[in-house]
Amino acid sequence: DQQVKQNSPSLSVQEGRISILNCDYTNSMFDYFLWYKKYPAEGPTFLISISSIKDKNEDGRFTVFLNKSAKHLSLHIVPSQPGDSAVYFCAATDSGTYKYIFGTGTRLKVLA
Amino acid sequence: EPEVTQTPSHQVTQMGQEVILRCVPISNHLYFYWYRQILGQKVEFLVSFYNNEISEKSEIFDDQFSVERPDGSNFTLKIRSTKLEDSAMYFCATFDIRGPNTGELFFGEGSRLTVL
């Protein structure tokens, strides 16, 4: 039962260009969405989140967009830098249960 | 910056042995989680723990698994009789339910379990 899906296992982008990572969810009870970045042999680190009452949240080079009707969110990284190369996980939670469900991850490679 | 710490960083065990993975949550956080990631796969929810009891658990979290807070600071995951398929990276995570609502889970560095 994949409630949170990231359909692109990998993405390559040139340095300086925009990286767009996508995530779809099925559970309409989810009301908080997060993006995490993970390097090999490390724990996931929080990047940015968005509440279901918003459709956009921006933090520096990172912007998350939420389309509730399509049950879709995306993470935009502009400009992309080689240090952004990592696996990115989207996660969703229902604040009634505080159970966080993660997607399968997208490996981003930013080419210098 | 406060952090979640996990020990051991890597444990190798024989199939059928018991394993205990330890986590020290961020001190004022009240919600604790265990997740695992089998190599190359997604980060899977195992269990959440709040107010000294299990809040939610996944179908992976069967009778072989248990969690407890033995001394009010550590949060442990015990696997009673390990199987080969338990080999994975196990992450502890904590959440400040009373904090500003960024919804952020704080993760530890993980404990790699290898079952031979």
Coordinates of N, CA and C in Angstrom, one line a residue:
Chain A
D1 N 0.8 -1.2 0.0 CA 0.0 0.0 0.0 C 0.9 1.2 0.0
Q2 N 1.2 1.8 -1.2 CA 2.1 2.9 -1.3 C 1.3 4.2 -1.2
Q3 N 1.2 4.7 -0.1 CA 0.4 6.0 0.1 C 1.2 7.2 -0.4
V4 N 2.5 7.1 -0.5 CA 3.3 8.2 -0.9 C 4.2 7.6 -2.0
K5 N 4.2 8.2 -3.2 CA 5.0 7.7 -4.3 C 5.9 8.7 -4.9
Q6 N 7.1 8.3 -5.2 CA 8.0 9.1 -6.0 C 8.3 8.3 -7.2
N7 N 7.7 8.7 -8.4 CA 7.8 7.8 -9.5 C 9.1 7.9 -10.3
S8 N 9.9 8.9 -10.0 CA 11.3 9.0 -10.6 C 12.3 8.5 -9.7
P9 N 12.9 7.4 -9.9 CA 14.0 6.9 -9.0 C 15.3 7.8 -9.1
S10 N 15.5 8.4 -10.2 CA 16.7 9.2 -10.3 C 16.5 10.4 -11.3
L11 N 17.3 11.4 -11.1 CA 17.2 12.7 -11.9 C 18.6 13.3 -12.0
S12 N 19.0 13.7 -13.2 CA 20.3 14.3 -13.4 C 20.0 15.7 -13.9
V13 N 20.7 16.7 -13.3 CA 20.5 18.1 -13.7 C 21.9 18.8 -13.7
Q14 N 22.0 19.7 -14.6 CA 23.3 20.5 -14.7 C 23.3 21.5 -13.6
E15 N 24.5 21.8 -13.1 CA 24.7 22.8 -12.1 C 24.1 24.1 -12.5
G16 N 23.4 24.8 -11.7 CA 22.9 26.1 -12.0 C 21.5 26.1 -12.5
R17 N 21.0 24.9 -13.0 CA 19.7 24.7 -13.5 C 18.7 24.4 -12.4
I18 N 17.4 24.3 -12.7 CA 16.4 23.9 -11.8 C 16.3 22.4 -11.6
S19 N 16.2 21.9 -10.4 CA 15.8 20.5 -10.2 C 14.4 20.5 -9.7
I20 N 13.6 19.6 -10.3 CA 12.2 19.5 -9.9 C 12.0 18.0 -9.5
L21 N 11.6 17.8 -8.2 CA 11.4 16.4 -7.8 C 9.9 16.4 -7.4
N22 N 9.3 15.3 -7.8 CA 7.8 15.1 -7.7 C 7.4 14.0 -6.7
C23 N 6.2 14.2 -6.2 CA 5.7 13.2 -5.2 C 4.2 13.2 -5.3
D24 N 3.6 12.0 -5.3 CA 2.2 11.9 -5.3 C 1.7 11.2 -4.1
Y25 N 0.5 11.5 -3.6 CA 0.0 10.8 -2.4 C -1.4 10.4 -2.7
T26 N -1.9 9.4 -1.9 CA -3.2 8.9 -2.1 C -4.2 9.2 -0.9
N27 N -3.6 9.4 0.2 CA -4.4 9.5 1.4 C -4.9 11.0 1.6
S28 N -6.1 11.2 1.5 CA -6.6 12.6 1.6 C -6.6 13.1 3.1
M29 N -6.3 12.2 4.0 CA -6.2 12.7 5.4 C -4.8 13.3 5.7
F30 N -3.8 13.2 4.8 CA -2.5 13.8 5.0 C -2.7 15.3 5.1
D31 N -2.1 16.0 6.0 CA -2.3 17.4 6.1 C -0.9 18.1 6.3
Y32 N 0.2 17.3 6.3 CA 1.5 17.9 6.4 C 2.4 17.1 5.5
F33 N 3.2 17.9 4.8 CA 4.1 17.2 3.8 C 5.5 17.8 4.0
L34 N 6.5 16.9 3.9 CA 7.9 17.3 4.2 C 8.8 16.7 3.1
W35 N 9.9 17.4 2.9 CA 11.0 16.8 2.1 C 12.2 16.6 2.9
Y36 N 12.9 15.5 2.8 CA 14.1 15.1 3.5 C 15.1 14.8 2.4
K37 N 16.4 15.1 2.8 CA 17.5 14.8 2.0 C 18.4 13.8 2.7
K38 N 18.9 12.8 2.0 CA 19.7 11.8 2.6 C 20.9 11.5 1.9
Y39 N 22.1 11.6 2.6 CA 23.3 11.1 2.1 C 23.6 9.7 2.5
P40 N 24.4 9.0 1.8 CA 24.7 7.6 2.1 C 25.2 7.5 3.6
A41 N 24.8 6.5 4.3 CA 25.2 6.2 5.6 C 24.9 7.3 6.6
E42 N 23.9 8.1 6.3 CA 23.5 9.2 7.3 C 22.0 9.1 7.4
G43 N 21.5 9.7 8.5 CA 20.0 9.8 8.6 C 19.5 10.9 7.7
P44 N 18.2 10.7 7.4 CA 17.5 11.8 6.6 C 17.6 13.1 7.4
T45 N 17.8 14.2 6.6 CA 17.8 15.5 7.2 C 16.6 16.4 6.6
F46 N 16.0 17.1 7.5 CA 14.8 17.8 7.1 C 15.2 19.0 6.2
L47 N 14.4 19.2 5.1 CA 14.7 20.3 4.2 C 13.6 21.4 4.3
I48 N 12.4 21.0 4.1 CA 11.3 22.0 4.0 C 10.0 21.2 4.2
S49 N 9.0 21.9 4.7 CA 7.7 21.3 4.8 C 6.6 22.3 4.4
I50 N 5.4 21.7 4.2 CA 4.2 22.6 3.9 C 3.0 22.0 4.5
S51 N 2.2 22.9 5.0 CA 0.9 22.5 5.5 C -0.1 22.4 4.4
S52 N -1.2 21.6 4.6 CA -2.2 21.5 3.6 C -3.0 22.8 3.4
I53 N -2.8 23.7 4.3 CA -3.6 25.0 4.1 C -2.9 26.0 3.2
K54 N -1.6 25.6 2.8 CA -0.9 26.4 1.9 C -0.7 25.7 0.5
D55 N -0.3 26.5 -0.5 CA 0.1 25.8 -1.7 C 1.5 26.0 -2.1
K56 N 2.2 26.8 -1.3 CA 3.6 27.1 -1.6 C 4.4 27.5 -0.3
N57 N 5.6 27.0 -0.2 CA 6.5 27.4 0.9 C 7.9 27.5 0.3
E58 N 8.5 28.6 0.6 CA 9.9 28.9 0.1 C 10.9 29.0 1.2
D59 N 12.1 28.5 1.0 CA 13.1 28.7 1.9 C 14.4 28.7 1.2
G60 N 14.9 29.9 0.8 CA 16.2 30.0 0.1 C 16.0 29.4 -1.3
R61 N 16.9 28.5 -1.6 CA 16.9 27.9 -2.9 C 15.8 26.8 -3.1
F62 N 15.1 26.5 -2.0 CA 14.1 25.4 -2.0 C 12.7 25.9 -1.9
T63 N 11.9 25.4 -2.8 CA 10.4 25.8 -2.8 C 9.6 24.5 -2.9
V64 N 8.6 24.4 -2.1 CA 7.7 23.2 -2.2 C 6.4 23.7 -2.6
F65 N 5.8 23.1 -3.6 CA 4.5 23.4 -4.1 C 3.5 22.2 -3.8
L66 N 2.3 22.6 -3.4 CA 1.3 21.5 -3.1 C 0.1 21.8 -3.9
N67 N -0.3 20.7 -4.6 CA -1.6 20.8 -5.4 C -2.5 19.7 -4.7
K68 N -3.4 20.2 -3.9 CA -4.2 19.3 -3.1 C -5.2 18.5 -4.0
S69 N -5.7 19.2 -5.0 CA -6.7 18.5 -5.8 C -6.1 17.4 -6.6
A70 N -4.8 17.6 -7.0 CA -4.1 16.5 -7.7 C -3.4 15.6 -6.8
K71 N -3.4 15.9 -5.5 CA -2.6 15.1 -4.5 C -1.2 14.9 -5.0
H72 N -0.6 16.1 -5.2 CA 0.7 16.1 -5.8 C 1.5 17.2 -5.1
L73 N 2.8 16.9 -4.8 CA 3.7 18.0 -4.4 C 5.0 17.9 -5.1
S74 N 5.7 19.0 -5.2 CA 7.0 19.0 -5.9 C 7.9 19.9 -5.1
L75 N 9.2 19.6 -5.2 CA 10.3 20.3 -4.6 C 11.1 20.9 -5.8
H76 N 11.3 22.2 -5.7 CA 12.1 22.9 -6.7 C 13.4 23.4 -6.1
I77 N 14.5 23.1 -6.7 CA 15.8 23.6 -6.2 C 16.4 24.5 -7.3
V78 N 16.6 25.8 -6.9 CA 17.1 26.7 -7.9 C 18.1 27.7 -7.2
P79 N 19.3 27.8 -7.7 CA 19.9 27.0 -8.7 C 20.5 25.7 -8.0
S80 N 20.5 24.7 -8.8 CA 21.1 23.4 -8.3 C 22.6 23.5 -8.1
Q81 N 23.1 22.8 -7.1 CA 24.5 22.8 -6.8 C 25.0 21.4 -6.7
P82 N 26.2 21.1 -7.0 CA 26.7 19.7 -6.8 C 26.5 19.2 -5.4
G83 N 26.6 20.0 -4.4 CA 26.3 19.5 -3.0 C 24.9 19.1 -2.8
D84 N 24.0 19.4 -3.7 CA 22.6 19.0 -3.6 C 22.5 17.5 -4.0
S85 N 23.5 16.9 -4.6 CA 23.4 15.5 -5.0 C 23.2 14.6 -3.8
A86 N 22.1 13.9 -3.8 CA 21.6 13.1 -2.6 C 20.4 12.4 -3.0
V87 N 19.8 11.6 -2.1 CA 18.5 11.0 -2.3 C 17.5 11.9 -1.6
Y88 N 16.4 12.2 -2.2 CA 15.4 13.1 -1.6 C 14.1 12.3 -1.4
F89 N 13.6 12.3 -0.2 CA 12.4 11.6 0.2 C 11.3 12.6 0.5
C90 N 10.2 12.4 -0.1 CA 9.0 13.2 0.4 C 8.3 12.3 1.5
A91 N 7.7 13.0 2.4 CA 7.0 12.3 3.5 C 5.7 13.1 3.7
A92 N 4.7 12.3 4.2 CA 3.4 12.9 4.5 C 2.9 12.4 5.9
T93 N 2.2 13.2 6.5 CA 1.6 12.8 7.8 C 0.2 13.3 8.0
D94 N -0.5 12.6 8.8 CA -1.8 13.0 9.3 C -1.6 13.5 10.7
S95 N -1.9 14.8 11.0 CA -1.5 15.3 12.3 C -2.4 14.7 13.4
G96 N -3.4 13.9 13.0 CA -4.2 13.2 14.0 C -3.5 12.0 14.5
T97 N -2.6 11.4 13.7 CA -1.9 10.2 14.1 C -0.4 10.4 14.3
Y98 N 0.1 11.4 13.7 CA 1.6 11.7 13.7 C 2.3 10.5 13.2
K99 N 1.8 9.8 12.2 CA 2.5 8.7 11.5 C 3.0 9.3 10.2
Y100 N 4.3 9.2 10.0 CA 4.9 9.8 8.8 C 5.2 8.7 7.9
I101 N 4.7 8.9 6.6 CA 4.9 7.9 5.6 C 5.9 8.5 4.6
F102 N 6.9 7.7 4.2 CA 7.9 8.2 3.3 C 7.7 7.6 1.9
G103 N 8.1 8.4 0.9 CA 8.1 7.9 -0.5 C 9.4 7.0 -0.7
T104 N 9.5 6.6 -1.9 CA 10.6 5.6 -2.2 C 11.9 6.4 -2.5
G105 N 11.9 7.7 -2.6 CA 13.1 8.5 -2.8 C 13.4 8.7 -4.3
T106 N 14.1 9.8 -4.6 CA 14.6 10.1 -5.9 C 16.0 10.5 -5.7
R107 N 16.9 9.8 -6.4 CA 18.3 10.2 -6.4 C 18.6 11.3 -7.3
L108 N 19.0 12.4 -6.8 CA 19.4 13.6 -7.6 C 20.9 13.7 -7.8
K109 N 21.3 13.9 -9.0 CA 22.7 14.1 -9.3 C 22.8 15.4 -10.0
V110 N 23.6 16.3 -9.4 CA 23.8 17.6 -10.0 C 25.2 17.6 -10.6
L111 N 25.2 17.8 -11.9 CA 26.5 17.7 -12.7 C 27.2 19.0 -12.8
A112 N 28.5 19.0 -12.4 CA 29.3 20.3 -12.5 C 29.6 20.7 -13.9
Chain B
E1 N 23.3 22.3 18.4 CA 21.9 21.9 18.0 C 21.6 20.6 18.6
P2 N 20.4 20.4 19.2 CA 20.1 19.1 19.7 C 20.0 18.1 18.7
E3 N 20.4 16.8 19.0 CA 20.4 15.8 18.0 C 19.9 14.4 18.7
V4 N 19.5 13.6 17.8 CA 19.1 12.2 18.2 C 20.4 11.3 18.0
T5 N 20.7 10.6 19.0 CA 21.9 9.7 18.9 C 21.5 8.3 19.0
Q6 N 22.2 7.5 18.2 CA 21.9 6.1 18.1 C 23.2 5.2 18.3
T7 N 23.0 4.1 19.0 CA 24.1 3.1 19.2 C 23.5 1.7 19.0
P8 N 24.3 0.8 18.5 CA 25.6 1.0 17.9 C 25.4 1.5 16.5
S9 N 26.5 2.0 15.9 CA 26.4 2.5 14.5 C 26.3 1.3 13.5
H10 N 26.9 0.2 13.9 CA 26.9 -1.0 13.1 C 26.9 -2.3 14.0
Q11 N 26.0 -3.2 13.8 CA 26.0 -4.4 14.5 C 25.9 -5.6 13.6
V12 N 26.8 -6.6 13.8 CA 26.7 -7.8 13.0 C 26.3 -8.9 13.9
T13 N 25.3 -9.7 13.5 CA 24.8 -10.7 14.4 C 24.4 -12.0 13.6
Q14 N 24.4 -13.1 14.3 CA 24.0 -14.3 13.7 C 22.5 -14.5 13.7
M15 N 21.9 -15.1 12.7 CA 20.5 -15.3 12.6 C 20.0 -16.0 13.8
G16 N 18.9 -15.6 14.4 CA 18.3 -16.2 15.6 C 18.7 -15.5 16.8
Q17 N 19.7 -14.6 16.8 CA 20.2 -13.9 18.0 C 19.3 -12.7 18.2
E18 N 19.3 -12.3 19.5 CA 18.5 -11.0 19.9 C 19.4 -9.8 19.7
V19 N 18.8 -8.7 19.3 CA 19.5 -7.5 19.1 C 18.8 -6.4 19.7
I20 N 19.5 -5.5 20.4 CA 18.9 -4.3 20.9 C 19.6 -3.1 20.3
L21 N 18.8 -2.2 19.7 CA 19.3 -0.9 19.2 C 18.8 0.2 20.1
R22 N 19.7 1.1 20.3 CA 19.4 2.2 21.3 C 19.4 3.5 20.7
C23 N 18.6 4.4 21.3 CA 18.4 5.7 20.8 C 18.2 6.6 22.0
V24 N 18.9 7.8 21.9 CA 18.7 8.8 22.9 C 18.0 9.9 22.2
P25 N 16.7 10.1 22.5 CA 15.9 11.2 21.8 C 16.3 12.6 22.2
I26 N 15.9 13.5 21.5 CA 16.1 14.9 21.9 C 15.3 15.1 23.2
S27 N 15.8 15.8 24.1 CA 15.3 15.7 25.5 C 13.9 16.2 25.7
N28 N 13.4 17.2 25.0 CA 12.1 17.6 25.3 C 11.1 17.1 24.3
H29 N 11.5 16.1 23.4 CA 10.6 15.6 22.5 C 9.8 14.4 23.1
L30 N 8.6 14.3 22.7 CA 7.7 13.3 23.3 C 7.2 12.1 22.4
Y31 N 7.4 12.3 21.1 CA 7.0 11.3 20.2 C 8.3 10.6 19.6
F32 N 8.3 9.3 19.6 CA 9.5 8.6 19.1 C 9.1 7.6 18.1
Y33 N 10.0 7.4 17.2 CA 9.7 6.5 16.1 C 10.9 5.6 15.8
W34 N 10.6 4.5 15.2 CA 11.7 3.7 14.6 C 11.3 3.5 13.1
Y35 N 12.2 3.7 12.2 CA 12.1 3.5 10.8 C 13.2 2.5 10.4
R36 N 13.0 1.8 9.3 CA 14.2 1.1 8.7 C 14.2 1.3 7.2
Q37 N 15.4 1.1 6.7 CA 15.7 1.2 5.3 C 16.5 0.0 4.9
I38 N 15.9 -0.9 4.1 CA 16.7 -2.0 3.5 C 17.4 -1.3 2.4
L39 N 18.6 -1.8 2.1 CA 19.5 -1.2 1.2 C 18.8 -0.9 -0.2
G40 N 18.9 0.4 -0.5 CA 18.3 0.8 -1.8 C 16.8 0.9 -1.9
Q41 N 16.2 0.7 -0.7 CA 14.7 0.8 -0.7 C 14.2 2.0 0.1
K42 N 12.9 2.1 0.2 CA 12.4 3.3 0.9 C 12.6 3.2 2.4
V43 N 12.4 4.3 3.0 CA 12.4 4.4 4.5 C 11.0 4.0 5.0
E44 N 11.0 2.9 5.7 CA 9.7 2.3 6.1 C 9.4 2.5 7.6
F45 N 8.2 2.9 7.8 CA 7.7 3.1 9.2 C 7.6 1.8 9.9
L46 N 8.1 1.7 11.1 CA 8.0 0.5 12.0 C 7.0 0.8 13.1
V47 N 7.3 1.8 13.9 CA 6.5 2.0 15.1 C 6.6 3.5 15.6
S48 N 5.6 4.0 16.2 CA 5.6 5.2 16.9 C 5.3 5.0 18.4
F49 N 5.8 5.9 19.2 CA 5.7 5.6 20.7 C 5.5 7.0 21.3
Y50 N 4.4 7.0 22.1 CA 4.1 8.3 22.8 C 3.5 8.0 24.1
N51 N 3.8 8.8 25.1 CA 3.3 8.6 26.5 C 3.5 7.2 27.0
N52 N 4.7 6.7 26.7 CA 5.1 5.4 27.2 C 4.3 4.2 26.7
E53 N 3.7 4.4 25.5 CA 3.1 3.2 24.9 C 3.1 3.4 23.3
I54 N 3.0 2.3 22.7 CA 3.0 2.3 21.2 C 1.7 3.0 20.7
S55 N 2.0 4.0 19.9 CA 0.9 4.8 19.3 C 0.4 4.1 18.0
E56 N 1.3 3.8 17.1 CA 1.0 3.1 15.9 C 2.1 2.1 15.6
K57 N 1.8 1.1 14.8 CA 2.8 0.2 14.3 C 2.4 -0.4 13.0
S58 N 3.4 -0.7 12.2 CA 3.2 -1.2 10.9 C 3.1 -2.7 10.9
E59 N 2.7 -3.3 9.7 CA 2.6 -4.8 9.6 C 4.0 -5.4 9.8
I60 N 5.1 -4.6 9.5 CA 6.4 -5.2 9.7 C 6.7 -5.5 11.2
F61 N 6.2 -4.6 12.0 CA 6.4 -4.7 13.5 C 5.6 -5.8 14.1
D62 N 6.1 -7.0 13.9 CA 5.4 -8.2 14.4 C 5.9 -8.6 15.8
D63 N 5.6 -9.8 16.3 CA 5.9 -10.1 17.6 C 7.4 -10.3 17.9
Q64 N 8.2 -10.3 16.9 CA 9.6 -10.3 17.1 C 10.2 -9.0 17.5
F65 N 9.4 -7.9 17.3 CA 9.9 -6.6 17.6 C 9.2 -6.1 18.9
S66 N 10.0 -5.3 19.7 CA 9.4 -4.6 20.8 C 10.2 -3.3 21.0
V67 N 9.5 -2.3 21.7 CA 10.2 -1.1 22.0 C 9.9 -0.8 23.5
E68 N 10.8 0.0 24.1 CA 10.6 0.4 25.4 C 11.5 1.6 25.7
R69 N 11.1 2.3 26.8 CA 12.0 3.4 27.4 C 12.4 2.9 28.7
P70 N 13.5 2.1 28.8 CA 13.9 1.5 30.1 C 14.2 2.4 31.2
D71 N 14.7 3.6 30.9 CA 15.2 4.5 32.0 C 14.7 5.9 31.8
G72 N 13.8 6.2 31.0 CA 13.3 7.5 30.8 C 14.1 8.4 29.9
S73 N 15.2 7.9 29.4 CA 16.0 8.7 28.4 C 16.2 7.9 27.2
N74 N 16.6 6.6 27.3 CA 16.8 5.8 26.1 C 15.5 5.3 25.6
F75 N 15.5 5.1 24.3 CA 14.4 4.5 23.6 C 15.0 3.3 22.8
T76 N 14.5 2.1 23.1 CA 15.2 0.9 22.5 C 14.3 0.2 21.5
L77 N 14.9 -0.5 20.5 CA 14.2 -1.4 19.7 C 14.8 -2.7 19.8
K78 N 14.0 -3.7 20.2 CA 14.6 -5.1 20.4 C 14.0 -6.0 19.3
I79 N 14.9 -6.8 18.7 CA 14.5 -7.8 17.8 C 14.8 -9.1 18.4
R80 N 13.9 -9.9 18.7 CA 14.1 -11.1 19.6 C 14.9 -12.2 18.9
S81 N 14.5 -12.5 17.7 CA 15.2 -13.6 17.0 C 15.4 -13.1 15.5
T82 N 16.6 -12.6 15.3 CA 16.8 -11.9 14.0 C 16.8 -12.9 12.8
K83 N 16.3 -12.4 11.7 CA 16.2 -13.1 10.4 C 17.1 -12.4 9.4
L84 N 17.5 -13.1 8.4 CA 18.3 -12.5 7.3 C 17.7 -11.2 6.8
E85 N 16.4 -11.2 6.6 CA 15.7 -10.1 6.0 C 15.5 -8.9 7.0
D86 N 16.0 -9.0 8.2 CA 16.0 -7.9 9.2 C 17.3 -7.0 8.9
S87 N 18.2 -7.5 8.0 CA 19.3 -6.6 7.7 C 18.9 -5.3 7.1
A88 N 19.2 -4.2 7.7 CA 18.8 -2.9 7.2 C 19.5 -1.9 8.1
M89 N 19.2 -0.6 7.7 CA 19.6 0.5 8.5 C 18.4 0.9 9.3
Y90 N 18.5 1.0 10.6 CA 17.4 1.3 11.5 C 17.6 2.8 12.0
F91 N 16.6 3.6 11.7 CA 16.6 5.0 12.1 C 15.7 5.3 13.3
C92 N 16.2 5.9 14.3 CA 15.3 6.5 15.3 C 15.0 7.9 14.9
A93 N 13.8 8.3 15.2 CA 13.4 9.7 14.9 C 12.5 10.2 16.1
T94 N 12.6 11.5 16.3 CA 11.7 12.1 17.4 C 11.0 13.4 16.9
F95 N 10.0 13.7 17.6 CA 9.1 14.8 17.1 C 8.7 15.6 18.4
D96 N 8.7 16.9 18.3 CA 8.3 17.7 19.4 C 6.8 18.1 19.1
I97 N 5.9 17.4 19.7 CA 4.5 17.6 19.5 C 4.0 18.9 19.9
R98 N 4.8 19.5 20.9 CA 4.4 20.8 21.4 C 5.0 22.0 20.7
G99 N 6.0 21.7 19.8 CA 6.8 22.8 19.2 C 6.1 23.5 18.1
P100 N 6.7 24.4 17.5 CA 6.2 25.1 16.3 C 5.9 24.1 15.2
N101 N 4.8 24.3 14.5 CA 4.3 23.2 13.7 C 5.0 23.1 12.3
T102 N 6.3 22.9 12.3 CA 6.9 22.6 11.1 C 6.7 21.1 10.7
G103 N 6.3 20.3 11.6 CA 6.1 18.9 11.4 C 7.3 18.1 11.3
E104 N 8.5 18.7 11.7 CA 9.7 18.1 11.4 C 10.0 16.9 12.3
L105 N 10.4 15.8 11.7 CA 10.9 14.6 12.4 C 12.4 14.8 12.4
F106 N 13.1 14.6 13.6 CA 14.5 14.7 13.7 C 15.0 13.2 13.7
F107 N 15.9 12.9 12.8 CA 16.4 11.6 12.7 C 17.8 11.4 13.3
G108 N 18.1 10.2 13.8 CA 19.5 9.9 14.2 C 20.3 9.5 12.9
E109 N 21.5 9.1 13.2 CA 22.4 8.7 12.1 C 22.1 7.3 11.6
G110 N 21.4 6.5 12.4 CA 21.1 5.2 12.0 C 22.0 4.1 12.6
S111 N 21.5 2.9 12.7 CA 22.2 1.8 13.2 C 22.1 0.7 12.1
R112 N 23.3 0.3 11.5 CA 23.2 -0.7 10.5 C 23.2 -2.1 11.1
L113 N 22.2 -2.8 10.8 CA 22.2 -4.2 11.3 C 22.5 -5.2 10.2
T114 N 23.4 -6.0 10.4 CA 23.7 -7.1 9.4 C 23.5 -8.4 10.0
V115 N 22.6 -9.2 9.5 CA 22.3 -10.5 10.0 C 22.9 -11.6 9.1
L116 N 23.8 -12.4 9.7 CA 24.4 -13.5 8.9 C 23.8 -14.8 9.0

